[in-house]
Amino acid sequence: MEKYQSMHLVKSEDLNHHGTLFAARTASWFVEAGFIAVASAHGDPAQVVCRNMHGMSFKHPVRNGSLVKLTSRVVYTGETSLMVYISVLDCRDNTVAVDGYMTFVTVEEKTGKKIPHGIVLDEAADEEERQEREEALRLRQNRTA
């Protein structure tokens, strides 16, 4: 599936009491990046809602003045659900600072009733995408177990 990217400049208002990127700000950008991937794949943002955050794994702190690149792509599709893998790259040292998965569902705008999205995953383009899809399946299986 296609990758979607967005960038943010980490400014003083984005920092926590340690002087690093605040987790809540990261979560906001994280949800936005996931939404961009799903809404772009689906085509109607009004029919997309966030259902579940499967976790954000913080790997290293991001400092004031850093540029961060958020990359997202759909890695699992159900009838009405779409799971997205999201990574946050710190452009200062080119390392993944945060990553994780989110599930969105497609709903009828007026009623909120779940509706099928009709999206089918293509073949994984590379080993990285294959691994992201395997992890998404593992997360799905653990949710229903």
Coordinates of N, CA and C in Angstrom, one line a residue:
M1 N 0.8 -1.2 0.0 CA 0.0 0.0 0.0 C 0.9 1.2 0.0
E2 N 0.3 2.3 -0.4 CA 1.0 3.6 -0.5 C 1.4 4.1 0.9
K3 N 2.6 4.7 1.0 CA 3.0 5.4 2.2 C 2.6 6.9 2.1
Y4 N 2.2 7.4 3.2 CA 1.8 8.8 3.3 C 2.8 9.5 4.3
Q5 N 3.2 10.7 4.0 CA 4.2 11.4 4.9 C 3.7 12.8 5.2
S6 N 4.0 13.2 6.4 CA 3.8 14.6 6.9 C 5.0 14.9 7.8
M7 N 5.2 16.2 7.9 CA 6.3 16.7 8.7 C 5.9 17.7 9.7
H8 N 6.6 17.8 10.8 CA 6.4 18.8 11.9 C 7.7 19.3 12.4
L9 N 7.7 20.6 12.7 CA 8.8 21.2 13.4 C 8.5 21.1 14.9
V10 N 9.4 20.6 15.7 CA 9.2 20.5 17.1 C 9.6 21.8 17.7
K11 N 8.6 22.5 18.3 CA 8.8 23.9 18.8 C 8.6 23.8 20.4
S12 N 8.9 24.9 21.0 CA 8.9 25.0 22.5 C 7.5 24.6 23.1
E13 N 6.4 24.9 22.4 CA 5.1 24.6 22.9 C 4.8 23.1 22.7
D14 N 5.7 22.3 22.0 CA 5.5 20.9 21.9 C 6.2 20.1 22.9
L15 N 6.9 20.7 23.8 CA 7.8 20.1 24.8 C 7.2 19.8 26.1
N16 N 7.7 18.7 26.8 CA 7.3 18.4 28.1 C 8.2 19.1 29.1
H17 N 8.1 18.7 30.4 CA 8.9 19.3 31.5 C 10.4 18.8 31.4
H18 N 10.7 17.8 30.5 CA 12.1 17.4 30.3 C 12.7 18.1 29.2
G19 N 11.9 18.9 28.5 CA 12.5 19.6 27.3 C 12.5 18.7 26.0
T20 N 11.7 17.7 26.0 CA 11.6 16.8 24.9 C 10.2 16.7 24.4
L21 N 10.0 16.2 23.2 CA 8.6 16.2 22.6 C 7.6 15.5 23.5
F22 N 6.6 16.2 23.8 CA 5.5 15.8 24.8 C 4.7 14.6 24.1
A23 N 4.5 13.6 24.9 CA 3.8 12.4 24.4 C 2.4 12.7 23.9
A24 N 1.7 13.6 24.5 CA 0.4 13.9 24.0 C 0.4 14.6 22.7
R25 N 1.4 15.5 22.5 CA 1.5 16.1 21.1 C 1.9 15.1 20.1
T26 N 2.8 14.2 20.5 CA 3.1 13.1 19.6 C 1.9 12.3 19.2
A27 N 1.1 12.0 20.2 CA -0.2 11.2 20.0 C -1.1 11.9 19.0
S28 N -1.2 13.2 19.1 CA -2.1 14.0 18.2 C -1.5 13.9 16.8
W29 N -0.3 14.0 16.6 CA 0.3 13.9 15.3 C 0.2 12.5 14.7
F30 N 0.4 11.5 15.7 CA 0.3 10.1 15.3 C -1.1 9.8 14.8
V31 N -2.1 10.2 15.5 CA -3.5 9.9 15.0 C -3.8 10.6 13.7
E32 N -3.3 11.9 13.6 CA -3.5 12.6 12.3 C -2.8 11.8 11.1
A33 N -1.6 11.3 11.3 CA -0.9 10.6 10.3 C -1.6 9.3 9.9
G34 N -2.1 8.6 10.9 CA -2.9 7.4 10.6 C -4.2 7.8 9.8
F35 N -4.8 8.8 10.3 CA -6.1 9.2 9.6 C -5.8 9.6 8.1
I36 N -4.7 10.3 7.9 CA -4.3 10.7 6.5 C -4.2 9.4 5.6
A37 N -3.6 8.4 6.1 CA -3.4 7.2 5.3 C -4.7 6.5 5.0
V38 N -5.6 6.4 6.0 CA -6.9 5.7 5.8 C -7.8 6.6 5.0
A39 N -7.9 7.8 5.3 CA -8.8 8.7 4.5 C -8.4 8.8 3.1
S40 N -7.1 8.8 2.8 CA -6.6 8.9 1.4 C -6.9 7.6 0.7
A41 N -6.7 6.4 1.4 CA -7.0 5.1 0.8 C -8.5 5.0 0.5
H42 N -9.3 5.5 1.5 CA -10.8 5.3 1.4 C -11.4 6.3 0.4
G43 N -10.9 7.5 0.5 CA -11.4 8.6 -0.4 C -12.5 9.5 0.2
D44 N -13.1 9.1 1.4 CA -14.1 10.0 2.0 C -13.8 10.1 3.5
P45 N -13.0 11.2 3.9 CA -12.7 11.4 5.3 C -13.8 11.4 6.2
A46 N -15.0 11.9 5.7 CA -16.2 12.0 6.6 C -16.6 10.6 7.1
Q47 N -16.2 9.5 6.4 CA -16.6 8.2 6.8 C -15.6 7.4 7.6
V48 N -14.5 8.1 8.0 CA -13.4 7.5 8.8 C -13.4 8.0 10.2
V49 N -13.3 7.0 11.2 CA -13.2 7.4 12.6 C -12.1 6.5 13.2
C50 N -11.4 7.0 14.2 CA -10.4 6.3 15.0 C -11.1 5.3 15.9
R51 N -10.7 4.1 15.9 CA -11.3 3.0 16.8 C -10.4 2.6 17.9
N52 N -9.1 2.5 17.6 CA -8.2 1.9 18.7 C -6.7 2.3 18.4
M53 N -6.0 2.7 19.4 CA -4.6 2.8 19.3 C -4.0 1.6 20.0
H54 N -3.2 0.9 19.2 CA -2.6 -0.4 19.7 C -1.3 -0.1 20.5
G55 N -0.9 1.1 20.5 CA 0.3 1.5 21.2 C 1.2 2.4 20.4
M56 N 1.9 3.2 21.2 CA 3.0 4.0 20.6 C 4.2 3.7 21.4
S57 N 5.2 3.2 20.7 CA 6.4 2.8 21.4 C 7.5 3.9 21.2
F58 N 7.8 4.5 22.3 CA 8.8 5.6 22.3 C 10.2 5.0 22.4
K59 N 11.0 5.3 21.4 CA 12.3 4.7 21.3 C 13.5 5.6 21.7
H60 N 13.3 6.9 21.5 CA 14.3 7.9 22.0 C 13.6 9.3 22.0
P61 N 14.1 10.2 22.8 CA 13.6 11.5 22.9 C 13.8 12.3 21.7
V62 N 12.9 13.2 21.4 CA 13.1 14.2 20.3 C 13.2 15.6 20.9
R63 N 14.2 16.3 20.5 CA 14.6 17.6 21.1 C 13.9 18.8 20.3
N64 N 13.9 19.9 21.0 CA 13.4 21.1 20.4 C 14.2 21.5 19.2
G65 N 13.5 21.9 18.1 CA 14.1 22.3 16.9 C 14.2 21.1 15.9
S66 N 13.9 19.9 16.3 CA 14.0 18.8 15.4 C 12.8 18.8 14.4
L67 N 13.1 18.3 13.2 CA 12.1 18.0 12.2 C 11.7 16.6 12.4
V68 N 10.4 16.3 12.5 CA 10.0 14.9 12.5 C 9.2 14.6 11.3
K69 N 9.4 13.4 10.7 CA 8.7 12.9 9.6 C 7.8 11.8 10.0
L70 N 6.5 11.9 9.8 CA 5.6 10.8 10.2 C 5.2 10.1 8.9
T71 N 5.4 8.8 8.9 CA 5.1 8.0 7.7 C 4.0 7.0 8.2
S72 N 3.0 6.8 7.3 CA 1.9 5.9 7.7 C 1.4 5.2 6.4
R73 N 1.0 3.9 6.7 CA 0.4 3.1 5.6 C -0.5 2.1 6.1
V74 N -1.6 1.8 5.4 CA -2.5 0.7 5.8 C -1.8 -0.6 5.6
V75 N -1.9 -1.4 6.7 CA -1.2 -2.7 6.7 C -2.2 -3.9 7.0
Y76 N -3.4 -3.6 7.3 CA -4.4 -4.6 7.5 C -5.8 -4.1 7.1
T77 N -6.6 -4.9 6.4 CA -8.0 -4.5 6.1 C -8.9 -5.6 6.6
G78 N -10.0 -5.2 7.3 CA -11.1 -6.1 7.6 C -12.3 -5.6 6.7
E79 N -13.5 -6.0 7.0 CA -14.6 -5.5 6.2 C -14.9 -4.0 6.4
T80 N -14.8 -3.6 7.7 CA -15.0 -2.2 8.0 C -13.9 -1.5 8.7
S81 N -12.8 -2.3 9.0 CA -11.7 -1.7 9.7 C -10.4 -1.7 8.8
L82 N -9.6 -0.8 9.2 CA -8.3 -0.6 8.5 C -7.2 -0.3 9.6
M83 N -6.2 -1.1 9.6 CA -5.1 -0.9 10.6 C -3.9 -0.2 9.9
V84 N -3.3 0.8 10.6 CA -2.3 1.5 10.0 C -1.0 1.4 10.9
Y85 N 0.1 1.3 10.2 CA 1.4 1.4 10.9 C 1.9 2.8 10.7
I86 N 2.4 3.4 11.8 CA 2.9 4.8 11.8 C 4.3 4.8 12.4
S87 N 5.2 5.5 11.8 CA 6.5 5.8 12.4 C 6.8 7.2 12.4
V88 N 7.5 7.7 13.4 CA 8.0 9.0 13.6 C 9.5 9.1 13.5
L89 N 10.0 9.6 12.4 CA 11.4 9.7 12.2 C 12.0 11.0 12.7
D90 N 13.0 11.0 13.5 CA 13.7 12.2 13.9 C 14.7 12.5 12.9
C91 N 14.5 13.6 12.1 CA 15.4 13.9 11.0 C 16.8 14.3 11.4
R92 N 16.9 14.7 12.6 CA 18.3 15.1 13.1 C 19.3 14.0 13.0
D93 N 18.9 12.8 13.4 CA 19.8 11.6 13.4 C 19.2 10.5 12.5
N94 N 18.1 10.7 11.8 CA 17.5 9.7 10.9 C 17.2 8.4 11.6
T95 N 16.6 8.5 12.8 CA 16.2 7.3 13.6 C 14.7 7.4 13.9
V96 N 14.1 6.2 14.0 CA 12.7 6.1 14.4 C 12.6 6.4 15.9
A97 N 11.9 7.5 16.2 CA 11.7 7.9 17.6 C 10.5 7.3 18.2
V98 N 9.5 7.1 17.4 CA 8.2 6.5 17.9 C 7.6 5.7 16.8
D99 N 7.0 4.6 17.1 CA 6.2 3.9 16.1 C 5.0 3.1 16.8
G100 N 4.1 2.6 16.0 CA 3.0 1.9 16.5 C 1.9 1.7 15.5
Y101 N 0.8 1.2 16.0 CA -0.4 0.8 15.1 C -1.7 1.4 15.6
M102 N -2.6 1.7 14.7 CA -3.9 2.2 15.0 C -4.9 1.6 14.1
T103 N -6.1 1.4 14.6 CA -7.2 0.9 13.8 C -8.3 2.0 13.6
F104 N -8.7 2.2 12.4 CA -9.8 3.1 12.1 C -10.9 2.2 11.5
V105 N -12.2 2.7 11.5 CA -13.3 2.1 10.9 C -14.0 3.1 10.0
T106 N -14.7 2.5 9.0 CA -15.5 3.3 8.1 C -17.0 3.3 8.6
V107 N -17.6 4.4 8.7 CA -18.9 4.5 9.2 C -19.8 5.4 8.3
E108 N -21.1 5.2 8.4 CA -22.0 6.1 7.7 C -22.0 7.4 8.5
E109 N -21.8 8.5 7.8 CA -21.6 9.8 8.5 C -22.7 10.2 9.4
K110 N -24.0 10.1 8.9 CA -25.1 10.5 9.7 C -25.5 9.6 10.9
T111 N -25.3 8.3 10.7 CA -25.8 7.4 11.7 C -24.6 6.8 12.6
G112 N -23.4 6.8 12.1 CA -22.3 6.2 12.8 C -22.2 4.7 12.6
K113 N -23.1 4.2 11.8 CA -23.2 2.7 11.6 C -22.0 2.3 10.7
K114 N -21.3 1.2 11.1 CA -20.2 0.7 10.4 C -20.6 0.3 9.0
I115 N -19.8 0.7 8.0 CA -20.0 0.3 6.6 C -18.8 -0.3 6.0
P116 N -18.9 -1.2 5.0 CA -17.7 -1.8 4.4 C -17.0 -0.7 3.5
H117 N -15.7 -0.8 3.5 CA -14.9 0.2 2.8 C -14.5 -0.3 1.4
G118 N -14.4 -1.6 1.2 CA -14.1 -2.2 -0.1 C -12.6 -2.1 -0.5
I119 N -11.7 -1.8 0.5 CA -10.3 -1.7 0.2 C -9.7 -3.1 0.4
V120 N -8.8 -3.5 -0.6 CA -8.1 -4.7 -0.6 C -6.6 -4.4 -0.6
L121 N -5.9 -5.1 0.3 CA -4.4 -4.9 0.3 C -3.8 -5.5 -1.0
D122 N -2.8 -4.8 -1.5 CA -2.0 -5.3 -2.6 C -0.9 -6.2 -2.0
E123 N 0.0 -6.7 -2.8 CA 1.1 -7.4 -2.4 C 2.0 -6.5 -1.6
A124 N 2.6 -7.0 -0.6 CA 3.6 -6.3 0.2 C 4.8 -5.9 -0.8
A125 N 5.2 -4.7 -0.7 CA 6.3 -4.2 -1.7 C 7.7 -4.7 -1.3
D126 N 7.9 -4.9 0.0 CA 9.2 -5.3 0.5 C 9.1 -6.0 1.8
E127 N 10.3 -6.4 2.4 CA 10.3 -7.1 3.6 C 9.8 -6.3 4.8
E128 N 10.1 -5.0 4.8 CA 9.6 -4.1 5.8 C 8.1 -4.1 5.9
E129 N 7.4 -3.9 4.7 CA 6.0 -3.9 4.7 C 5.4 -5.3 5.1
R130 N 6.1 -6.4 4.7 CA 5.6 -7.7 5.1 C 5.6 -7.9 6.6
Q131 N 6.7 -7.4 7.2 CA 6.8 -7.5 8.7 C 5.7 -6.6 9.4
E132 N 5.5 -5.4 8.9 CA 4.4 -4.5 9.4 C 3.1 -5.2 9.4
R133 N 2.8 -5.9 8.3 CA 1.5 -6.7 8.1 C 1.4 -7.8 9.0
E134 N 2.6 -8.5 9.2 CA 2.6 -9.7 10.2 C 2.3 -9.2 11.6
E135 N 2.9 -8.1 12.0 CA 2.6 -7.5 13.3 C 1.2 -7.1 13.5
A136 N 0.6 -6.5 12.4 CA -0.8 -6.1 12.4 C -1.7 -7.3 12.6
L137 N -1.4 -8.4 11.9 CA -2.2 -9.6 12.1 C -2.1 -10.2 13.6
R138 N -0.8 -10.1 14.1 CA -0.6 -10.6 15.5 C -1.5 -9.7 16.5
L139 N -1.5 -8.4 16.3 CA -2.3 -7.5 17.1 C -3.7 -7.8 17.0
R140 N -4.2 -8.1 15.8 CA -5.6 -8.5 15.6 C -6.0 -9.8 16.3
Q141 N -5.1 -10.7 16.2 CA -5.4 -12.0 16.8 C -5.4 -11.9 18.3
N142 N -4.5 -11.1 18.9 CA -4.4 -10.9 20.3 C -5.7 -10.2 20.8
R143 N -6.2 -9.3 20.0 CA -7.4 -8.6 20.4 C -8.7 -9.5 20.5
T144 N -8.7 -10.5 19.6 CA -9.9 -11.3 19.5 C -9.7 -12.6 20.4
A145 N -8.5 -12.8 20.9 CA -8.3 -14.0 21.7 C -8.8 -13.9 23.1

